[in-house]
XYZ file of C-alpha atoms in Angstrom:
755
model
C 0.000 0.000 0.000
C 1.376 3.391 -0.919
C 1.987 6.107 1.638
C -1.324 7.489 2.822
C -1.847 11.226 2.371
C -2.850 13.456 5.248
C -6.480 14.174 6.051
C -6.669 17.472 4.115
C -5.162 15.753 1.068
C -7.655 12.876 1.463
C -10.504 15.368 1.462
C -9.161 17.034 -1.680
C -8.684 13.651 -3.339
C -12.317 12.743 -2.661
C -13.503 16.087 -3.992
C -11.677 15.486 -7.243
C -13.005 11.932 -7.598
C -16.581 12.981 -6.852
C -16.267 15.820 -9.369
C -15.302 13.167 -11.930
C -18.398 11.136 -11.074
C -20.628 14.160 -11.591
C -18.844 14.884 -14.862
C -19.671 11.373 -16.037
C -23.280 11.799 -14.876
C -23.549 15.002 -16.914
C -22.060 13.233 -19.945
C -24.687 10.499 -19.723
C -27.448 13.067 -19.402
C -26.202 14.928 -22.468
C -25.918 11.659 -24.382
C -29.481 10.603 -23.562
C -30.800 14.084 -24.356
C -29.122 13.961 -27.755
C -30.457 10.457 -28.435
C -33.925 11.595 -27.415
C -33.701 14.678 -29.633
C -32.557 12.548 -32.560
C -35.496 10.188 -32.123
C -37.912 13.094 -31.928
C -36.422 14.659 -35.078
C -36.881 11.465 -37.047
C -39.871 11.452 -39.378
C -42.983 9.556 -38.341
C -43.333 8.017 -41.791
C -43.138 4.282 -42.318
C -45.077 1.378 -40.912
C -46.917 1.394 -37.630
C -44.228 -0.960 -36.320
C -41.464 1.526 -37.175
C -43.292 4.424 -35.523
C -43.936 2.349 -32.426
C -40.276 1.347 -32.171
C -39.267 5.015 -32.281
C -41.831 5.802 -29.601
C -40.419 2.999 -27.466
C -36.873 4.331 -27.773
C -38.070 7.842 -26.944
C -39.777 6.630 -23.790
C -36.723 4.588 -22.834
C -34.494 7.663 -23.110
C -37.007 9.752 -21.165
C -37.081 7.173 -18.352
C -33.282 7.008 -18.245
C -33.076 10.804 -18.116
C -35.592 10.885 -15.254
C -33.437 8.405 -13.357
C -30.220 10.354 -14.002
C -31.872 13.597 -12.898
C -33.328 12.074 -9.730
C -29.972 10.878 -8.330
C -28.103 14.191 -8.512
C -28.466 14.859 -4.775
C -25.751 12.939 -2.882
C -24.875 10.866 -5.930
C -22.106 9.041 -4.060
C -21.929 8.483 -0.330
C -19.335 5.835 0.424
C -16.054 4.123 -0.366
C -14.733 0.713 0.559
C -11.001 0.080 0.870
C -10.468 -3.648 0.372
C -7.688 -6.039 1.319
C -6.589 -6.396 -2.310
C -6.058 -2.648 -2.649
C -9.271 -1.915 -4.579
C -11.145 1.268 -3.710
C -14.831 0.722 -4.429
C -17.164 3.743 -4.469
C -20.816 3.185 -3.537
C -23.637 5.398 -4.840
C -27.240 5.648 -5.873
C -26.713 4.068 -9.305
C -23.869 2.300 -11.072
C -21.541 4.384 -13.264
C -18.871 3.285 -15.732
C -16.590 4.954 -18.249
C -17.235 4.679 -21.981
C -14.885 1.688 -22.097
C -16.819 0.049 -19.225
C -14.309 0.731 -16.449
C -16.375 0.812 -13.272
C -16.449 4.151 -11.464
C -19.192 3.540 -8.884
C -21.279 0.577 -7.713
C -25.063 0.739 -7.267
C -25.855 0.421 -3.552
C -28.179 -2.509 -4.303
C -25.542 -4.598 -6.090
C -24.136 -7.605 -4.205
C -20.651 -6.009 -4.233
C -22.030 -3.063 -2.264
C -23.501 -5.213 0.501
C -20.308 -5.142 2.552
C -20.618 -1.355 2.903
C -23.513 -2.034 5.269
C -22.611 -5.462 6.623
C -18.873 -5.384 7.400
C -17.814 -4.976 11.037
C -14.515 -5.017 12.908
C -15.317 -8.611 13.945
C -16.318 -9.702 10.430
C -14.449 -7.443 8.035
C -15.498 -9.371 4.896
C -12.328 -8.159 3.197
C -12.937 -4.490 4.075
C -10.122 -2.500 5.673
C -11.962 0.826 5.824
C -15.476 2.085 5.208
C -15.519 5.753 4.287
C -18.616 7.959 4.391
C -18.632 10.927 2.021
C -20.758 13.793 3.302
C -21.864 15.984 0.407
C -23.556 19.344 0.152
C -24.705 19.859 -3.396
C -21.931 18.386 -5.532
C -19.146 19.175 -3.109
C -17.637 16.852 -0.503
C -17.962 18.721 2.789
C -16.410 16.087 5.035
C -15.321 12.484 5.236
C -15.719 10.026 8.063
C -13.865 6.729 8.313
C -14.818 3.486 9.996
C -11.486 1.680 10.233
C -12.136 -2.062 10.413
C -8.497 -3.182 10.062
C -6.768 -1.794 13.162
C -3.351 -1.776 11.435
C -4.580 1.201 9.392
C -4.822 3.299 12.554
C -1.050 3.449 12.747
C -0.980 5.228 9.378
C -3.994 7.518 9.758
C -4.711 8.271 13.417
C -6.052 11.756 12.655
C -8.964 10.738 10.398
C -12.286 11.147 12.192
C -15.698 12.713 11.757
C -18.985 13.540 13.399
C -20.455 10.326 12.072
C -22.641 10.145 8.989
C -25.525 8.605 10.924
C -25.589 11.201 13.698
C -25.186 14.004 11.174
C -28.256 12.742 9.325
C -30.243 12.315 12.544
C -29.479 15.842 13.699
C -30.329 17.490 10.371
C -33.553 19.512 10.208
C -36.762 18.044 8.757
C -37.999 19.555 5.482
C -41.489 18.097 5.113
C -40.153 15.429 2.726
C -38.640 12.163 3.863
C -34.970 11.672 3.057
C -33.506 8.334 2.088
C -31.000 6.633 4.398
C -29.052 4.945 1.622
C -25.758 6.314 2.937
C -26.397 5.368 6.567
C -28.184 2.003 6.425
C -27.226 -0.036 9.457
C -26.434 -3.748 9.473
C -29.763 -4.957 10.913
C -31.627 -2.772 8.428
C -29.535 -3.997 5.500
C -30.203 -7.642 6.364
C -33.951 -6.986 6.134
C -33.675 -4.898 2.952
C -31.853 -7.741 1.185
C -34.127 -10.545 2.442
C -35.546 -12.930 -0.213
C -38.503 -11.794 -2.318
C -40.819 -14.751 -1.813
C -43.236 -15.049 1.094
C -44.462 -12.490 3.604
C -41.834 -10.645 5.617
C -43.028 -8.756 8.707
C -40.780 -5.959 9.960
C -41.744 -5.093 13.530
C -40.127 -2.054 15.065
C -40.838 0.587 17.648
C -40.950 4.315 16.882
C -37.884 5.761 15.188
C -36.357 2.439 14.177
C -36.469 3.309 10.480
C -39.288 0.954 9.452
C -40.511 3.189 6.644
C -37.004 3.821 5.348
C -36.313 0.080 5.372
C -39.566 -0.588 3.493
C -38.752 1.963 0.776
C -35.169 0.801 0.357
C -36.380 -2.801 0.221
C -38.778 -1.878 -2.602
C -35.890 -0.286 -4.523
C -33.623 -3.278 -3.825
C -36.212 -5.839 -4.973
C -36.881 -3.922 -8.186
C -33.147 -3.862 -8.902
C -32.508 -7.507 -8.003
C -35.666 -9.029 -9.503
C -36.057 -6.652 -12.431
C -37.419 -9.182 -14.904
C -40.193 -10.405 -12.626
C -41.211 -7.122 -11.016
C -40.929 -4.711 -13.926
C -43.949 -6.176 -15.680
C -45.971 -7.034 -12.570
C -45.032 -3.936 -10.594
C -44.708 -3.129 -6.902
C -47.483 -1.546 -4.829
C -46.634 0.531 -1.758
C -49.538 1.213 0.603
C -49.402 3.922 3.268
C -51.810 5.057 5.977
C -52.766 8.475 4.552
C -52.386 10.863 1.619
C -50.116 13.050 3.784
C -47.828 10.053 4.301
C -47.710 9.324 0.553
C -46.723 12.946 -0.142
C -44.080 12.693 2.584
C -42.330 9.672 1.049
C -42.955 10.276 -2.666
C -39.431 11.500 -3.490
C -37.509 8.699 -1.797
C -37.797 5.978 -4.433
C -36.890 8.264 -7.380
C -33.816 9.368 -5.418
C -32.889 5.682 -5.166
C -33.163 5.249 -8.926
C -36.691 3.797 -9.069
C -39.706 5.529 -10.605
C -42.058 2.618 -11.339
C -43.661 1.915 -7.949
C -47.406 2.484 -7.497
C -47.998 4.403 -4.242
C -51.442 4.491 -2.685
C -53.100 5.346 0.588
C -55.748 3.005 1.973
C -58.448 5.345 0.689
C -57.241 5.151 -2.922
C -57.118 1.386 -3.436
C -60.364 1.333 -5.435
C -59.753 3.052 -8.802
C -62.036 6.021 -9.262
C -62.735 6.384 -5.527
C -60.947 8.786 -3.178
C -62.245 7.934 0.272
C -62.245 9.957 3.459
C -61.375 8.868 6.973
C -64.014 6.811 8.807
C -64.787 9.088 11.745
C -66.583 6.583 13.979
C -64.198 3.882 15.283
C -67.114 1.541 16.065
C -68.377 1.757 12.469
C -64.857 1.133 11.134
C -64.573 -1.930 13.364
C -67.805 -3.470 12.034
C -66.965 -2.741 8.395
C -63.482 -4.179 8.891
C -64.615 -7.618 10.085
C -63.864 -10.508 7.763
C -67.498 -11.604 8.068
C -68.482 -8.540 6.010
C -67.356 -10.497 2.939
C -70.334 -12.812 3.523
C -72.623 -9.817 3.977
C -71.587 -8.435 0.591
C -71.974 -11.887 -1.011
C -75.522 -12.137 0.364
C -76.285 -8.627 -0.873
C -75.287 -9.720 -4.378
C -77.244 -12.979 -4.175
C -80.309 -11.090 -2.933
C -80.269 -9.076 -6.164
C -81.007 -12.328 -8.044
C -84.689 -12.424 -7.105
C -87.659 -14.692 -7.792
C -91.032 -13.063 -8.492
C -93.741 -13.674 -5.883
C -96.112 -15.094 -8.503
C -96.650 -15.268 -12.279
C -96.119 -11.951 -14.054
C -98.051 -10.897 -17.173
C -95.950 -9.255 -19.915
C -97.332 -7.313 -22.876
C -95.286 -7.811 -26.056
C -96.781 -6.034 -29.070
C -100.289 -6.797 -27.817
C -99.566 -10.433 -27.002
C -99.729 -11.327 -23.276
C -96.937 -13.636 -22.093
C -96.520 -15.181 -18.635
C -93.251 -15.229 -16.696
C -93.459 -17.776 -13.863
C -91.319 -18.091 -10.695
C -90.385 -21.604 -11.828
C -88.986 -20.299 -15.122
C -86.980 -17.618 -13.312
C -85.609 -20.090 -10.756
C -84.528 -22.509 -13.481
C -82.738 -19.714 -15.387
C -81.170 -18.396 -12.175
C -79.828 -21.829 -11.203
C -78.243 -22.297 -14.631
C -76.727 -18.805 -14.568
C -75.273 -19.343 -11.076
C -73.876 -22.702 -12.166
C -71.597 -20.929 -14.650
C -69.556 -19.622 -11.686
C -69.286 -16.236 -13.342
C -69.696 -12.925 -11.474
C -73.186 -11.447 -11.184
C -73.115 -9.114 -14.195
C -71.511 -11.696 -16.474
C -73.779 -14.541 -15.328
C -76.761 -12.286 -16.040
C -76.086 -12.784 -19.762
C -76.881 -16.489 -19.371
C -79.949 -15.721 -17.219
C -81.367 -13.266 -19.763
C -80.587 -15.491 -22.760
C -82.483 -18.443 -21.256
C -85.597 -16.439 -20.380
C -85.686 -14.573 -23.696
C -85.576 -17.892 -25.520
C -88.432 -19.304 -23.408
C -90.556 -16.167 -23.785
C -89.945 -16.126 -27.548
C -91.033 -19.760 -27.802
C -94.146 -18.926 -25.758
C -94.998 -16.005 -28.081
C -94.395 -18.116 -31.191
C -96.769 -20.796 -29.930
C -99.488 -18.245 -29.161
C -99.223 -16.578 -32.568
C -99.267 -19.891 -34.407
C -102.317 -21.025 -32.468
C -104.198 -17.821 -33.241
C -103.190 -17.845 -36.939
C -103.979 -21.473 -37.516
C -101.770 -24.469 -38.135
C -101.406 -23.768 -41.846
C -99.863 -20.330 -41.357
C -96.073 -20.521 -41.862
C -95.266 -16.826 -41.682
C -91.605 -16.068 -40.814
C -91.364 -15.502 -37.063
C -87.635 -14.497 -36.942
C -88.536 -10.962 -35.851
C -90.277 -12.229 -32.694
C -87.042 -12.631 -30.711
C -86.263 -8.952 -31.218
C -89.816 -7.969 -30.294
C -89.528 -9.888 -27.027
C -86.054 -8.556 -26.228
C -87.013 -4.903 -26.787
C -90.413 -5.000 -25.073
C -90.564 -2.692 -22.076
C -92.451 -5.174 -19.872
C -89.828 -7.841 -20.551
C -86.905 -5.541 -19.833
C -88.471 -4.344 -16.570
C -89.295 -7.877 -15.442
C -85.825 -9.260 -16.143
C -84.130 -6.302 -14.446
C -86.306 -6.740 -11.364
C -85.211 -10.367 -11.204
C -81.514 -9.799 -12.003
C -80.443 -6.166 -12.184
C -76.974 -5.332 -13.525
C -75.114 -3.486 -10.750
C -72.049 -1.351 -10.054
C -70.164 -1.844 -6.763
C -71.059 1.708 -5.734
C -74.781 1.100 -6.297
C -74.761 -2.209 -4.417
C -72.997 -0.900 -1.292
C -74.878 2.406 -1.305
C -78.231 0.576 -1.412
C -77.044 -1.900 1.211
C -76.311 0.825 3.766
C -79.142 3.238 2.874
C -82.009 0.727 2.654
C -82.612 -0.964 6.031
C -84.494 -3.923 4.574
C -81.600 -4.876 2.295
C -79.070 -4.574 5.116
C -81.107 -6.699 7.521
C -81.570 -9.389 4.878
C -77.848 -9.493 4.037
C -76.544 -9.309 7.620
C -78.722 -11.432 9.903
C -75.786 -12.002 12.282
C -75.423 -8.308 13.170
C -77.100 -6.811 16.233
C -79.500 -3.865 16.037
C -76.716 -1.615 17.308
C -74.288 -2.838 14.635
C -76.894 -2.442 11.899
C -77.447 1.113 13.126
C -73.727 1.857 12.820
C -73.796 0.837 9.152
C -76.914 2.753 8.119
C -76.355 6.041 6.295
C -77.776 8.209 3.531
C -77.356 7.209 -0.113
C -75.250 10.299 -0.859
C -72.823 9.884 2.064
C -69.137 10.108 1.044
C -67.122 6.914 0.747
C -64.737 6.181 3.602
C -61.536 4.150 3.891
C -63.524 1.385 5.610
C -65.877 1.220 2.581
C -63.082 0.617 0.075
C -62.621 -3.120 0.844
C -66.401 -3.593 0.665
C -66.514 -1.900 -2.741
C -63.632 -4.095 -3.873
C -65.425 -7.203 -2.617
C -68.552 -6.136 -4.483
C -66.568 -5.491 -7.661
C -65.098 -8.992 -7.437
C -68.533 -10.592 -7.057
C -70.312 -8.396 -9.608
C -67.738 -8.441 -12.398
C -67.755 -6.076 -15.346
C -70.979 -4.138 -15.880
C -70.455 -4.477 -19.650
C -70.796 -8.159 -20.411
C -68.543 -7.800 -23.436
C -65.654 -6.558 -21.296
C -64.623 -10.067 -20.288
C -64.372 -11.148 -23.921
C -62.458 -7.966 -24.757
C -59.975 -8.682 -21.968
C -59.387 -12.171 -23.319
C -58.841 -10.760 -26.799
C -56.377 -8.220 -25.408
C -54.423 -11.024 -23.740
C -54.179 -12.869 -27.043
C -53.094 -9.658 -28.770
C -50.492 -9.136 -26.047
C -48.931 -12.532 -26.806
C -48.719 -11.661 -30.496
C -47.230 -8.221 -29.671
C -44.501 -9.856 -27.579
C -43.612 -12.270 -30.364
C -43.431 -9.403 -32.869
C -41.337 -7.315 -30.473
C -38.812 -10.112 -29.955
C -38.457 -10.411 -33.707
C -38.074 -6.612 -34.102
C -35.322 -6.439 -31.476
C -33.485 -9.332 -33.116
C -33.570 -7.431 -36.417
C -32.326 -4.132 -34.915
C -29.342 -5.331 -32.870
C -26.993 -3.015 -34.779
C -29.065 0.074 -34.113
C -29.444 -0.842 -30.430
C -25.683 -1.255 -30.101
C -24.976 2.107 -31.741
C -27.569 3.951 -29.638
C -26.376 2.543 -26.329
C -29.699 0.777 -25.792
C -28.448 -2.790 -26.240
C -29.638 -4.883 -23.318
C -31.861 -2.081 -22.001
C -34.899 -2.205 -24.276
C -36.781 -5.447 -23.714
C -39.398 -7.122 -25.884
C -41.932 -6.258 -23.212
C -41.028 -2.552 -23.421
C -41.483 -2.621 -27.168
C -44.745 -4.562 -26.966
C -46.134 -1.962 -24.583
C -45.457 0.728 -27.160
C -46.801 -1.298 -30.049
C -50.227 -1.692 -28.428
C -52.725 -0.519 -31.058
C -55.386 1.918 -29.905
C -54.215 2.068 -26.273
C -52.269 4.740 -24.423
C -48.602 3.832 -24.148
C -48.323 3.352 -20.406
C -45.812 1.797 -18.048
C -46.766 -1.207 -15.950
C -47.099 1.115 -12.961
C -49.423 3.415 -14.915
C -51.635 0.526 -15.979
C -51.648 -1.052 -12.520
C -52.733 2.184 -10.834
C -56.043 2.238 -12.731
C -56.747 -1.502 -12.966
C -58.476 -3.010 -9.927
C -57.718 -6.542 -11.102
C -53.976 -5.957 -11.555
C -51.828 -8.662 -9.899
C -48.718 -7.059 -8.398
C -45.442 -8.905 -8.034
C -44.849 -7.530 -4.534
C -46.689 -5.302 -2.062
C -45.139 -3.170 0.672
C -47.517 -2.146 3.476
C -46.466 0.574 5.932
C -48.197 1.158 9.280
C -49.694 -2.263 8.628
C -50.931 -2.657 12.196
C -53.821 -0.303 11.296
C -55.311 -2.545 8.597
C -58.623 -4.290 9.159
C -59.221 -7.886 8.127
C -61.181 -6.685 5.078
C -58.324 -4.391 4.034
C -55.937 -7.340 4.265
C -58.363 -9.373 2.143
C -58.280 -6.655 -0.524
C -54.463 -6.555 -0.576
C -54.134 -10.341 -0.707
C -56.329 -10.258 -3.821
C -53.923 -7.735 -5.374
C -50.952 -10.112 -4.937
C -51.905 -13.757 -5.543
C -48.306 -14.858 -4.906
C -48.572 -13.487 -1.316
C -45.222 -11.697 -1.679
C -45.378 -8.934 0.940
C -43.183 -6.698 3.046
C -45.300 -5.775 6.063
C -43.994 -2.944 8.228
C -45.420 -1.710 11.497
C -45.582 -1.720 15.267
C -48.435 -3.461 17.059
C -48.005 -1.072 20.025
C -48.909 1.879 17.765
C -52.287 0.437 16.691
C -54.944 3.106 17.085
C -57.627 1.888 14.661
C -60.504 0.016 16.283
C -60.322 -2.415 13.354
C -56.535 -2.763 13.536
C -54.399 -5.733 14.556
C -53.828 -6.968 18.091
C -51.005 -9.214 16.853
C -49.314 -10.079 13.573
C -50.542 -13.641 13.931
C -54.168 -12.501 14.186
C -53.733 -10.204 11.170
C -51.946 -12.610 8.817
C -52.860 -16.189 9.744
C -56.308 -16.037 8.064
C -54.597 -15.261 4.745
C -51.124 -16.838 4.714
C -51.304 -19.291 7.608
C -47.886 -19.709 9.170
C -46.071 -18.781 5.951
C -44.654 -15.499 7.236
C -41.440 -14.561 8.977
C -40.803 -11.867 11.566
C -37.821 -9.529 11.727
C -37.441 -6.896 14.432
C -35.661 -3.549 14.383
C -34.169 -2.848 17.786
C -32.524 0.588 17.568
C -34.372 3.916 17.767
C -32.583 6.334 15.461
C -35.132 9.166 15.579
C -36.293 9.834 19.108
C -33.964 11.188 21.830
C -33.664 8.860 24.811
C -35.478 11.155 27.274
C -38.562 11.390 25.027
C -38.547 7.706 24.038
C -38.370 6.626 27.669
C -41.288 8.899 28.623
C -43.419 7.395 25.836
C -42.618 3.861 26.995
C -43.401 4.731 30.621
C -46.761 6.179 29.554
C -47.629 3.106 27.506
C -46.660 0.722 30.274
C -48.663 2.713 32.845
C -51.694 2.459 30.544
C -51.321 -1.326 30.392
C -49.661 -1.624 26.997
C -46.567 -3.778 26.695
C -44.276 -2.171 24.109
C -40.868 -2.982 22.770
C -38.393 -0.349 23.876
C -35.788 0.019 21.119
C -32.535 1.502 22.342
C -32.147 5.180 21.453
C -28.794 5.965 19.841
C -28.519 9.459 21.335
C -29.426 11.607 24.269
C -31.424 14.730 23.489
C -30.867 18.252 24.732
C -34.271 18.425 26.408
C -36.500 16.233 28.527
C -40.224 16.536 27.681
C -41.723 19.875 28.728
C -44.979 19.514 30.693
C -47.390 22.451 31.010
C -50.560 22.033 33.076
C -53.082 24.822 32.501
C -56.614 25.699 33.661
C -59.693 24.973 31.541
C -59.617 27.027 28.353
C -55.896 27.581 28.660
C -54.602 25.194 25.983
C -54.433 27.581 23.034
C -53.225 30.621 25.083
C -50.355 28.527 26.505
C -49.563 27.217 23.016
C -49.286 30.776 21.687
C -47.166 31.726 24.698
C -44.658 28.868 24.430
C -44.452 28.449 20.650
C -41.877 31.255 20.109
C -39.553 29.538 22.583
C -39.959 26.167 20.841
C -39.435 27.631 17.367
C -36.354 29.496 18.523
C -34.888 26.346 20.073
C -35.477 24.396 16.847
C -33.730 27.131 14.828
C -35.674 26.731 11.605
C -36.751 23.149 12.181
C -40.235 21.741 11.588
C -42.721 21.834 14.492
C -46.030 19.946 14.692
C -48.983 20.702 16.932
C -50.905 17.451 17.442
C -54.426 17.336 18.841
C -57.717 15.520 18.416
C -59.691 16.428 15.280
C -62.298 18.551 17.034
C -59.594 20.938 18.343
C -57.770 21.438 15.047
C -59.915 24.243 13.529
C -59.512 26.483 16.603
C -55.778 25.783 16.822
C -55.246 26.405 13.111
C -57.129 29.731 13.248
C -55.196 30.948 16.274
C -51.809 30.068 14.797
C -52.630 31.449 11.348
C -53.537 34.817 12.892
C -50.010 35.032 14.319
C -47.852 33.077 11.837
C -49.789 33.367 8.568
C -48.641 31.124 5.717
C -46.062 29.412 7.911
C -48.922 27.229 9.210
C -49.592 24.093 7.172
C -50.831 20.526 7.440
C -49.599 17.023 6.647
C -45.792 16.873 6.732
C -45.254 20.614 6.237
C -42.744 22.022 3.801
C -39.932 24.483 3.246
C -42.251 27.473 3.729
C -44.560 25.833 6.261
C -42.545 25.094 9.379
C -45.598 24.827 11.688
C -47.935 21.872 11.115
C -51.345 21.394 12.718
C -52.407 17.762 12.516
C -54.138 14.818 14.165
C -52.413 11.715 15.560
C -53.781 9.697 12.641
C -52.325 12.062 10.015
C -49.032 12.231 11.935
C -48.577 8.460 11.782
C -45.374 7.595 9.929
C -44.144 11.223 9.845
C -41.433 12.932 11.855
C -40.817 16.481 13.024
C -38.023 18.344 14.793
C -40.408 19.387 17.547
C -43.903 18.359 18.671
C -46.485 20.046 20.910
C -49.323 17.769 22.080
C -52.533 19.398 23.255
C -54.544 17.550 25.904
C -52.604 14.257 25.877
C -55.178 12.424 28.023
C -57.717 13.013 25.226
C -55.444 11.238 22.748
C -55.098 8.390 25.210
C -58.829 7.723 25.443
C -60.252 8.896 22.087
C -59.319 5.911 19.920
C -61.613 3.340 21.535
C -59.424 3.252 24.623
C -56.264 2.366 22.711
C -52.911 3.826 23.742
C -51.621 4.040 20.184
C -52.546 7.654 19.363
C -50.677 9.218 22.281
C -47.760 6.825 21.880
C -47.513 7.755 18.193
C -47.710 11.491 18.888
C -45.063 11.382 21.616
C -42.584 9.564 19.383
C -42.749 11.871 16.330
C -40.079 14.448 17.422
C -36.382 14.199 16.660
C -35.438 16.969 19.125
C -38.087 18.475 21.387
C -41.476 17.522 22.927
C -43.985 19.638 24.850
C -47.286 18.496 26.383
C -49.966 21.040 27.308
C -52.838 19.692 29.431
C -55.914 21.014 31.186
C -57.217 17.572 32.172
C -54.075 16.206 33.773
C -50.981 14.434 32.480
C -51.326 10.678 31.859
C -49.495 8.474 34.318
C -45.907 7.539 33.558
C -44.925 10.589 31.499
C -43.271 12.576 34.324
C -40.145 10.769 35.474
C -40.502 9.685 39.076
C -38.013 11.222 41.459
C -35.826 8.679 43.196
């Protein structure tokens, strides 16, 4: 090994190398921009196949440009010095020179795994792990983890604040940052776990569950590209605010094809609101509601009370209950969904009614009359009485119509749900124009599954599209084989797949990515699903998600102790066993990276005092402040908030502060703060110009803030059907500072007992 330069020279060396990486990144951007411009300049003449191929290349270059643009921030973050003398740089994507000399390794590649896994006890061939701390494109500092102690004799002066602690102490911005440069060993093991099966990641507040889930999604897409690119990955979060909070993380990791959805958006075309009544959410979330919906569908396949007279062009026909029952039994025997089976039901009865009309006309005209009766079938089909009668017996339905009628018409609900009590039936009743809620979404999905397509021809069209898709793939494979030279010259060799080309050759359809198509297709089967804050899901929500991934390939992330939904899980076994049996594995995160020790310990004491047994992950740092506790008289919550907020904002020095309270208090709090702080007051996760957030415990779930003020903590403790989760969640959101303001007393356990 050559003589090691001093620390200042090391810093300068890294700055020069990183500048070279950015230079190469800019070259690739310019190259793809030129290739894209050339494609766009090319004439659109020629065959449809030629035009589609050009469109495919254009989209490929656009996607590559989007990836190259998304990784500019902290492009490189680490370096490994290996026993054989190699220096291996680790970054967001892989980079090579024009002659394929490797400059940087993608963090997801197997060769990068040792950056996260190597320790002084198991070096795995690593002498030193170097963290590069960047601001913009400039290396601000370096920090070395020396794993081979003999290196300390050469470089005793190299040190640093620590990349992890630097990241933890940085101010929140309202957008989640990735942790790709600071992934710890236990997190990395989970991120790189096998794809198949259901992996549950249990972790207390601040353990990095969400970050692990997002990085795992990026890792799986990189490692299992062929399988997941076409099937896609779905990431489900607890709220729209949470989705906005995390939306930039995956693009920064080099992935742009993941479908992200809150629980209220899982039914295409429906954007649902929060279910305000916990008791109603609990009833709707029961697995037995699947049987209620099934009965509601079956009850729409009715038998008439007695024979019904039908007027067809002056001829009176009779539709009997026996005829209807026979047609219904045959239609049900097809096993098709309601709307599709209706085709069989209608066809049988139209044939019988036409035969009945033919017989009557022949009898009245005499046996010798052989007039053509071909028009009779159309007369029967179009007759108003016939159409009304058949619809009354078997009405085509949309999911929205079925569930709306079920909850707004007491007779239908009682008939479909005989097992529910009068109180439970009352919880479900509502007006026909009531907005859809998150708890309704699984019921709508269940109805859609049982009803099928409203247009009976849609099923045949889907089958035809599948056949066309097979032909498109075969044509695309042939086209790529015939254009190898062009692909090589354009730098696209090995990048453009037959599937990419087939997508762009689809005649008459928008040229969409798999993620685009999956987001609007309720029946889409994803290759993998990541569920964050999974402890909040009801049994019916799990049933919906299991339908979305028939292979049962899941990453389930959450903390049972933080459950606040009345329909949520009491254990992972109770949540998952009905769907995957014992075919799931549990991993646990044990280190709290977010919450200072004083605040984390107060939250655990509160939970324990309230009877909740919680895991207590070890906090990696002490904070500057213990929780502040302000007890005020009735009516004093908002005045004390206005009094103390300047002190909290000053202490956070530009950080993000959240005021968390129950929903009914939020309007008053928001008005009072807006009068003083104007546009600085926001909601959700905040932003660069909104450093004060007013939110509920539910909306705060999964988010983090530099400081948190909780109003009336005892209210949070009791509001969610007696569950501790809401207060526990709220207390563990801050990275620096926590204040509790109470007029009704401080819950037991929060103040530290004096010894």
